[in-house]
Amino acid sequence: MREIKTESIVAALKKMCVEANCIISDEVLGLLRKSLQLEESPTGKEIIQQILENDKIAKDKMVPICQDTGTAVVFVEIGQDVRIVGGYLYDAINEGVRQGYKEGYLRKSIVADPLNRKNTGDNTPAVIHPDIVPGDKLKIWLLPKGGGSENMSALKMLPPSAGLDGVKKFILEAVKNAGANPCPPIIVGVGIGGNFDGVAVLAKRAHLRPAGTPNPNPFYAKLEQYLLREINDLGIGPQGLGGRCTALAVHVEYGPAHITALPVAVNINCHAARLREVVL
């Protein structure tokens, strides 16, 4: 049994919160540079250039890429041969988020009650998705998810008779309805299968993949390519002002489903696509 101290979890989350919000990933930068070459609209090209300049300033000065530093969404794979010592895992995660958002001067966006709207003041609690896996490691992903893109999420319980065409139609409609709201160019996370709650997690989990990495299943990789082409043919363009580059990538995750159901969920990420991961 391998022991992992909660203090190391706190330190890791604190660092991840700051870096994820201030440093865009190399994969996203590569996709943005590629989109700059593909974009046909002069306005769209200018917007992408401004995004790239903004990302450089954020990294150089270690300031947030965007004023919305998001909900701290944390996925954790806990090796079954790991023992957490020094406290409760969730408390450690939330303490790391608390310290990161405070010391990194990141905006605190979480309210304790959805109707009374009182801010918690430290961006906690995080949204935590735990999973028990083989091994003696603890793997943590941090996905700071902005409100503008998160509010454009969509979920539908399709009948199996809707088939692949029905799935495609729903995804494209969700992106079209989102329009400029999620700050395109976007990354589209898609979940197919599972049940009502599970399909939403699949769509969110899709964003844990490095941006632009295809699904290892050739069938779903082909679906991702098709959806990316169709989304970019919508003409929404960078920041919704028209153009070819509405999306940088589409990531699809899938899972088993009941014989009576074909759940589909769409979770859109803005062009910042903030993500960090660590293995302890």
mmCIF file of C-alpha atoms in Angstrom:
data_model
loop_
_atom_site.group_PDB
_atom_site.id
_atom_site.type_symbol
_atom_site.label_atom_id
_atom_site.label_comp_id
_atom_site.label_asym_id
_atom_site.label_seq_id
_atom_site.Cartn_x
_atom_site.Cartn_y
_atom_site.Cartn_z
ATOM 1 C CA MET A 1 0.000 0.000 0.000
ATOM 2 C CA ARG A 2 1.538 3.309 -1.109
ATOM 3 C CA GLU A 3 0.867 6.406 0.987
ATOM 4 C CA ILE A 4 0.242 9.854 -0.491
ATOM 5 C CA LYS A 5 0.132 12.818 1.839
ATOM 6 C CA THR A 6 -2.685 15.328 1.493
ATOM 7 C CA GLU A 7 -0.165 18.175 1.616
ATOM 8 C CA SER A 8 1.230 17.064 -1.747
ATOM 9 C CA ILE A 9 -2.297 17.058 -3.187
ATOM 10 C CA VAL A 10 -2.909 20.586 -1.886
ATOM 11 C CA ALA A 11 0.358 21.820 -3.400
ATOM 12 C CA ALA A 12 -0.365 20.171 -6.750
ATOM 13 C CA LEU A 13 -3.872 21.645 -7.025
ATOM 14 C CA LYS A 14 -2.674 25.098 -6.022
ATOM 15 C CA LYS A 15 -0.062 25.100 -8.791
ATOM 16 C CA MET A 16 -2.445 23.616 -11.345
ATOM 17 C CA CYS A 17 -5.079 26.300 -10.704
ATOM 18 C CA VAL A 18 -2.648 29.109 -11.472
ATOM 19 C CA GLU A 19 -0.966 27.464 -14.458
ATOM 20 C CA ALA A 20 -4.201 26.290 -16.093
ATOM 21 C CA ASN A 21 -5.639 29.791 -15.959
ATOM 22 C CA CYS A 22 -2.508 31.581 -17.159
ATOM 23 C CA ILE A 23 -0.756 29.236 -19.595
ATOM 24 C CA ILE A 24 -2.550 27.803 -22.612
ATOM 25 C CA SER A 25 -1.469 24.320 -23.699
ATOM 26 C CA ASP A 26 0.879 23.695 -26.619
ATOM 27 C CA GLU A 27 -1.821 21.576 -28.274
ATOM 28 C CA VAL A 28 -4.344 24.433 -28.224
ATOM 29 C CA LEU A 29 -1.739 26.910 -29.455
ATOM 30 C CA GLY A 30 -0.966 24.581 -32.345
ATOM 31 C CA LEU A 31 -4.631 24.342 -33.295
ATOM 32 C CA LEU A 32 -5.031 28.128 -33.093
ATOM 33 C CA ARG A 33 -2.037 28.647 -35.380
ATOM 34 C CA LYS A 34 -3.454 26.088 -37.797
ATOM 35 C CA SER A 35 -6.846 27.827 -37.737
ATOM 36 C CA LEU A 36 -5.125 31.131 -38.549
ATOM 37 C CA GLN A 37 -3.908 29.581 -41.796
ATOM 38 C CA LEU A 38 -7.302 28.083 -42.624
ATOM 39 C CA GLU A 39 -9.450 31.101 -41.761
ATOM 40 C CA GLU A 40 -10.692 32.964 -44.841
ATOM 41 C CA SER A 41 -12.346 35.923 -43.135
ATOM 42 C CA PRO A 42 -10.054 38.952 -42.555
ATOM 43 C CA THR A 43 -11.972 39.713 -39.353
ATOM 44 C CA GLY A 44 -11.659 36.087 -38.265
ATOM 45 C CA LYS A 45 -7.909 36.128 -38.895
ATOM 46 C CA GLU A 46 -7.531 39.303 -36.862
ATOM 47 C CA ILE A 47 -9.479 37.779 -33.966
ATOM 48 C CA ILE A 48 -7.316 34.652 -33.915
ATOM 49 C CA GLN A 49 -4.173 36.809 -33.998
ATOM 50 C CA GLN A 50 -5.513 38.763 -31.019
ATOM 51 C CA ILE A 51 -6.243 35.516 -29.174
ATOM 52 C CA LEU A 52 -2.669 34.336 -29.768
ATOM 53 C CA GLU A 53 -1.287 37.687 -28.589
ATOM 54 C CA ASN A 54 -3.510 37.543 -25.493
ATOM 55 C CA ASP A 55 -2.254 34.030 -24.717
ATOM 56 C CA LYS A 56 1.374 35.189 -24.973
ATOM 57 C CA ILE A 57 0.775 38.146 -22.643
ATOM 58 C CA ALA A 58 -1.007 35.880 -20.143
ATOM 59 C CA LYS A 59 1.931 33.455 -20.059
ATOM 60 C CA ASP A 60 4.628 36.147 -19.937
ATOM 61 C CA LYS A 61 2.956 38.094 -17.132
ATOM 62 C CA MET A 62 1.271 35.106 -15.428
ATOM 63 C CA VAL A 63 -2.136 36.721 -15.533
ATOM 64 C CA PRO A 64 -5.403 34.938 -16.410
ATOM 65 C CA ILE A 65 -6.114 34.170 -20.057
ATOM 66 C CA CYS A 66 -9.706 35.248 -19.381
ATOM 67 C CA GLN A 67 -11.443 37.100 -16.556
ATOM 68 C CA ASP A 68 -13.723 34.080 -16.078
ATOM 69 C CA THR A 69 -11.430 31.627 -14.304
ATOM 70 C CA GLY A 70 -14.219 29.101 -14.100
ATOM 71 C CA THR A 71 -15.523 26.337 -11.911
ATOM 72 C CA ALA A 72 -12.721 24.050 -10.747
ATOM 73 C CA VAL A 73 -13.707 20.700 -12.248
ATOM 74 C CA VAL A 74 -11.449 17.928 -10.941
ATOM 75 C CA PHE A 75 -11.251 14.372 -12.252
ATOM 76 C CA VAL A 76 -9.315 11.985 -9.990
ATOM 77 C CA GLU A 77 -8.129 8.458 -10.720
ATOM 78 C CA ILE A 78 -7.326 6.814 -7.390
ATOM 79 C CA GLY A 79 -5.176 3.708 -7.529
ATOM 80 C CA GLN A 80 -6.690 0.963 -5.388
ATOM 81 C CA ASP A 81 -3.279 0.451 -3.762
ATOM 82 C CA VAL A 82 -3.087 4.098 -2.641
ATOM 83 C CA ARG A 83 -3.745 5.283 0.892
ATOM 84 C CA ILE A 84 -4.391 8.990 1.422
ATOM 85 C CA VAL A 85 -2.859 10.147 4.712
ATOM 86 C CA GLY A 86 -3.119 13.417 6.586
ATOM 87 C CA GLY A 87 -6.765 14.171 5.925
ATOM 88 C CA TYR A 88 -9.716 13.715 3.595
ATOM 89 C CA LEU A 89 -9.042 13.694 -0.163
ATOM 90 C CA TYR A 90 -11.890 16.094 -1.015
ATOM 91 C CA ASP A 91 -10.747 18.535 1.666
ATOM 92 C CA ALA A 92 -7.239 18.494 0.200
ATOM 93 C CA ILE A 93 -8.533 19.150 -3.304
ATOM 94 C CA ASN A 94 -10.676 22.051 -2.131
ATOM 95 C CA GLU A 95 -7.832 23.509 -0.069
ATOM 96 C CA GLY A 96 -5.584 23.432 -3.130
ATOM 97 C CA VAL A 97 -8.249 25.203 -5.171
ATOM 98 C CA ARG A 98 -8.790 27.724 -2.364
ATOM 99 C CA GLN A 99 -5.093 28.573 -2.146
ATOM 100 C CA GLY A 100 -4.590 28.647 -5.908
ATOM 101 C CA TYR A 101 -7.472 31.011 -6.581
ATOM 102 C CA LYS A 102 -6.559 33.279 -3.666
ATOM 103 C CA GLU A 103 -2.797 33.513 -4.213
ATOM 104 C CA GLY A 104 -3.122 33.536 -8.009
ATOM 105 C CA TYR A 105 -5.578 36.456 -7.857
ATOM 106 C CA LEU A 106 -8.092 34.428 -9.857
ATOM 107 C CA ARG A 107 -11.750 35.416 -9.927
ATOM 108 C CA LYS A 108 -13.958 33.607 -7.421
ATOM 109 C CA SER A 109 -17.101 32.571 -9.254
ATOM 110 C CA ILE A 110 -18.866 29.992 -7.068
ATOM 111 C CA VAL A 111 -22.068 30.722 -5.139
ATOM 112 C CA ALA A 112 -23.046 28.438 -2.262
ATOM 113 C CA ASP A 113 -26.725 28.429 -3.152
ATOM 114 C CA PRO A 114 -28.059 28.647 -6.730
ATOM 115 C CA LEU A 115 -30.988 30.906 -5.752
ATOM 116 C CA ASN A 116 -29.657 32.983 -2.836
ATOM 117 C CA ARG A 117 -26.442 33.591 -4.826
ATOM 118 C CA LYS A 118 -24.006 34.225 -1.966
ATOM 119 C CA ASN A 119 -20.422 33.848 -3.195
ATOM 120 C CA THR A 120 -18.264 31.374 -1.259
ATOM 121 C CA GLY A 121 -15.338 33.762 -1.669
ATOM 122 C CA ASP A 122 -12.682 31.196 -2.606
ATOM 123 C CA ASN A 123 -14.032 29.378 -5.684
ATOM 124 C CA THR A 124 -14.801 26.228 -3.704
ATOM 125 C CA PRO A 125 -16.242 23.705 -3.620
ATOM 126 C CA ALA A 126 -14.687 22.101 -6.666
ATOM 127 C CA VAL A 127 -16.740 19.671 -8.768
ATOM 128 C CA ILE A 128 -14.994 16.347 -8.165
ATOM 129 C CA HIS A 129 -15.325 13.185 -10.271
ATOM 130 C CA PRO A 130 -13.494 10.273 -8.560
ATOM 131 C CA ASP A 131 -12.682 6.925 -10.128
ATOM 132 C CA ILE A 132 -11.013 3.882 -8.561
ATOM 133 C CA VAL A 133 -8.428 2.275 -10.858
ATOM 134 C CA PRO A 134 -5.716 -0.389 -10.545
ATOM 135 C CA GLY A 135 -2.268 0.647 -9.334
ATOM 136 C CA ASP A 136 -0.619 2.815 -6.707
ATOM 137 C CA LYS A 137 -0.799 6.251 -8.331
ATOM 138 C CA LEU A 138 -3.086 9.252 -7.962
ATOM 139 C CA LYS A 139 -3.814 11.044 -11.228
ATOM 140 C CA ILE A 140 -5.532 14.418 -11.149
ATOM 141 C CA TRP A 141 -6.928 16.512 -13.977
ATOM 142 C CA LEU A 142 -8.010 20.097 -13.398
ATOM 143 C CA LEU A 143 -10.437 21.620 -15.878
ATOM 144 C CA PRO A 144 -11.330 25.231 -14.963
ATOM 145 C CA LYS A 145 -14.634 25.545 -16.839
ATOM 146 C CA GLY A 146 -15.903 29.008 -17.745
ATOM 147 C CA GLY A 147 -19.568 29.904 -17.417
ATOM 148 C CA GLY A 148 -20.068 31.215 -20.947
ATOM 149 C CA SER A 149 -19.239 27.887 -22.554
ATOM 150 C CA GLU A 150 -20.734 25.738 -19.782
ATOM 151 C CA ASN A 151 -24.094 27.483 -20.145
ATOM 152 C CA MET A 152 -24.250 26.280 -23.752
ATOM 153 C CA SER A 153 -24.336 22.618 -22.701
ATOM 154 C CA ALA A 154 -27.109 20.439 -24.081
ATOM 155 C CA LEU A 155 -28.386 16.938 -23.340
ATOM 156 C CA LYS A 156 -31.025 14.802 -24.992
ATOM 157 C CA MET A 157 -32.318 11.288 -24.386
ATOM 158 C CA LEU A 158 -32.801 10.146 -27.960
ATOM 159 C CA PRO A 159 -34.635 6.952 -28.852
ATOM 160 C CA PRO A 160 -32.340 4.298 -30.363
ATOM 161 C CA SER A 161 -34.285 4.661 -33.611
ATOM 162 C CA ALA A 162 -32.762 8.145 -34.028
ATOM 163 C CA GLY A 163 -29.509 6.384 -34.872
ATOM 164 C CA LEU A 164 -26.295 8.048 -35.980
ATOM 165 C CA ASP A 165 -28.116 10.649 -38.048
ATOM 166 C CA GLY A 166 -30.120 11.746 -35.022
ATOM 167 C CA VAL A 167 -26.956 12.033 -32.944
ATOM 168 C CA LYS A 168 -25.247 14.157 -35.598
ATOM 169 C CA LYS A 169 -28.274 16.411 -35.970
ATOM 170 C CA PHE A 170 -28.544 17.066 -32.233
ATOM 171 C CA ILE A 171 -24.832 17.900 -31.866
ATOM 172 C CA LEU A 172 -24.841 20.298 -34.809
ATOM 173 C CA GLU A 173 -28.013 21.991 -33.554
ATOM 174 C CA ALA A 174 -26.452 22.446 -30.112
ATOM 175 C CA VAL A 175 -23.399 24.171 -31.581
ATOM 176 C CA LYS A 176 -25.528 26.293 -33.913
ATOM 177 C CA ASN A 177 -27.750 27.401 -31.034
ATOM 178 C CA ALA A 178 -24.674 28.256 -28.951
ATOM 179 C CA GLY A 179 -23.498 30.676 -31.627
ATOM 180 C CA ALA A 180 -21.040 33.257 -30.325
ATOM 181 C CA ASN A 181 -21.785 32.645 -26.620
ATOM 182 C CA PRO A 182 -18.968 30.138 -25.881
ATOM 183 C CA CYS A 183 -16.285 32.394 -27.476
ATOM 184 C CA PRO A 184 -15.368 30.454 -30.616
ATOM 185 C CA PRO A 185 -13.209 28.954 -31.929
ATOM 186 C CA ILE A 186 -14.361 26.234 -29.556
ATOM 187 C CA ILE A 187 -13.604 22.661 -28.631
ATOM 188 C CA VAL A 188 -16.725 20.497 -28.595
ATOM 189 C CA GLY A 189 -16.940 17.698 -26.045
ATOM 190 C CA VAL A 190 -19.528 15.033 -26.864
ATOM 191 C CA GLY A 191 -20.810 12.152 -24.763
ATOM 192 C CA ILE A 192 -22.783 9.298 -26.337
ATOM 193 C CA GLY A 193 -24.256 6.479 -24.253
ATOM 194 C CA GLY A 194 -24.457 5.815 -20.549
ATOM 195 C CA ASN A 195 -27.551 7.213 -18.846
ATOM 196 C CA PHE A 196 -28.896 10.687 -17.981
ATOM 197 C CA ASP A 197 -26.130 11.613 -15.546
ATOM 198 C CA GLY A 198 -23.409 9.461 -17.071
ATOM 199 C CA VAL A 199 -23.609 10.972 -20.549
ATOM 200 C CA ALA A 200 -22.962 14.469 -19.153
ATOM 201 C CA VAL A 201 -19.802 13.208 -17.438
ATOM 202 C CA LEU A 202 -18.699 11.578 -20.701
ATOM 203 C CA ALA A 203 -19.060 14.917 -22.506
ATOM 204 C CA LYS A 204 -17.040 16.686 -19.811
ATOM 205 C CA ARG A 205 -14.442 13.901 -19.715
ATOM 206 C CA ALA A 206 -13.930 14.417 -23.451
ATOM 207 C CA HIS A 207 -12.100 17.651 -22.599
ATOM 208 C CA LEU A 208 -9.413 15.764 -20.663
ATOM 209 C CA ARG A 209 -7.913 14.585 -23.924
ATOM 210 C CA PRO A 210 -5.108 16.818 -25.279
ATOM 211 C CA ALA A 211 -6.784 19.191 -27.737
ATOM 212 C CA GLY A 212 -7.125 17.683 -31.188
ATOM 213 C CA THR A 213 -6.225 14.120 -30.138
ATOM 214 C CA PRO A 214 -8.561 11.717 -31.984
ATOM 215 C CA ASN A 215 -10.583 8.997 -30.297
ATOM 216 C CA PRO A 216 -8.594 5.724 -30.451
ATOM 217 C CA ASN A 217 -11.680 3.979 -31.879
ATOM 218 C CA PRO A 218 -11.583 4.560 -35.683
ATOM 219 C CA PHE A 219 -15.396 4.770 -35.890
ATOM 220 C CA TYR A 220 -15.568 7.617 -33.377
ATOM 221 C CA ALA A 221 -12.450 9.291 -34.781
ATOM 222 C CA LYS A 222 -14.221 9.420 -38.153
ATOM 223 C CA LEU A 223 -17.318 10.867 -36.464
ATOM 224 C CA GLU A 224 -15.159 13.569 -34.836
ATOM 225 C CA GLN A 225 -13.720 14.524 -38.223
ATOM 226 C CA TYR A 226 -17.180 14.679 -39.781
ATOM 227 C CA LEU A 227 -18.572 16.839 -36.984
ATOM 228 C CA LEU A 228 -15.604 19.218 -37.136
ATOM 229 C CA ARG A 229 -16.131 19.769 -40.864
ATOM 230 C CA GLU A 230 -19.863 20.292 -40.461
ATOM 231 C CA ILE A 231 -19.444 22.677 -37.513
ATOM 232 C CA ASN A 232 -16.936 24.774 -39.413
ATOM 233 C CA ASP A 233 -19.341 24.876 -42.353
ATOM 234 C CA LEU A 234 -21.902 26.623 -40.119
ATOM 235 C CA GLY A 235 -20.069 29.904 -40.695
ATOM 236 C CA ILE A 236 -20.240 31.094 -37.069
ATOM 237 C CA GLY A 237 -16.515 31.853 -37.099
ATOM 238 C CA PRO A 238 -14.147 33.332 -34.497
ATOM 239 C CA GLN A 239 -16.106 35.135 -31.768
ATOM 240 C CA GLY A 240 -19.254 34.564 -33.820
ATOM 241 C CA LEU A 241 -18.380 37.211 -36.422
ATOM 242 C CA GLY A 242 -18.330 34.830 -39.373
ATOM 243 C CA GLY A 243 -15.657 32.636 -40.892
ATOM 244 C CA ARG A 244 -14.413 29.093 -41.367
ATOM 245 C CA CYS A 245 -12.994 28.405 -37.918
ATOM 246 C CA THR A 246 -15.859 27.886 -35.504
ATOM 247 C CA ALA A 247 -14.267 24.863 -33.820
ATOM 248 C CA LEU A 248 -10.673 23.775 -33.255
ATOM 249 C CA ALA A 249 -11.569 20.161 -32.454
ATOM 250 C CA VAL A 250 -14.370 17.758 -31.587
ATOM 251 C CA HIS A 251 -13.799 15.088 -28.929
ATOM 252 C CA VAL A 252 -16.299 12.232 -28.596
ATOM 253 C CA GLU A 253 -16.460 9.823 -25.658
ATOM 254 C CA TYR A 254 -18.886 6.900 -25.564
ATOM 255 C CA GLY A 255 -20.133 4.255 -23.160
ATOM 256 C CA PRO A 256 -22.619 1.377 -22.815
ATOM 257 C CA ALA A 257 -26.314 2.294 -22.736
ATOM 258 C CA HIS A 258 -29.674 0.691 -21.981
ATOM 259 C CA ILE A 259 -31.434 -0.982 -24.933
ATOM 260 C CA THR A 260 -34.198 1.660 -24.796
ATOM 261 C CA ALA A 261 -31.971 4.732 -24.793
ATOM 262 C CA LEU A 262 -29.480 6.719 -26.860
ATOM 263 C CA PRO A 263 -28.294 9.553 -24.586
ATOM 264 C CA VAL A 264 -26.264 12.375 -26.150
ATOM 265 C CA ALA A 265 -24.640 15.331 -24.388
ATOM 266 C CA VAL A 266 -22.702 18.301 -25.728
ATOM 267 C CA ASN A 267 -20.310 20.262 -23.522
ATOM 268 C CA ILE A 268 -18.532 23.124 -25.247
ATOM 269 C CA ASN A 269 -15.178 24.558 -24.195
ATOM 270 C CA CYS A 270 -13.977 28.030 -25.147
ATOM 271 C CA HIS A 271 -10.799 28.584 -27.153
ATOM 272 C CA ALA A 272 -8.703 28.727 -23.949
ATOM 273 C CA ALA A 273 -9.542 25.059 -23.187
ATOM 274 C CA ARG A 274 -7.800 25.305 -19.800
ATOM 275 C CA LEU A 275 -6.434 21.981 -18.565
ATOM 276 C CA ARG A 276 -3.685 20.617 -16.341
ATOM 277 C CA GLU A 277 -2.887 17.119 -15.095
ATOM 278 C CA VAL A 278 -0.504 15.608 -12.586
ATOM 279 C CA VAL A 279 0.397 12.122 -11.371
ATOM 280 C CA LEU A 280 1.377 11.676 -7.725
#
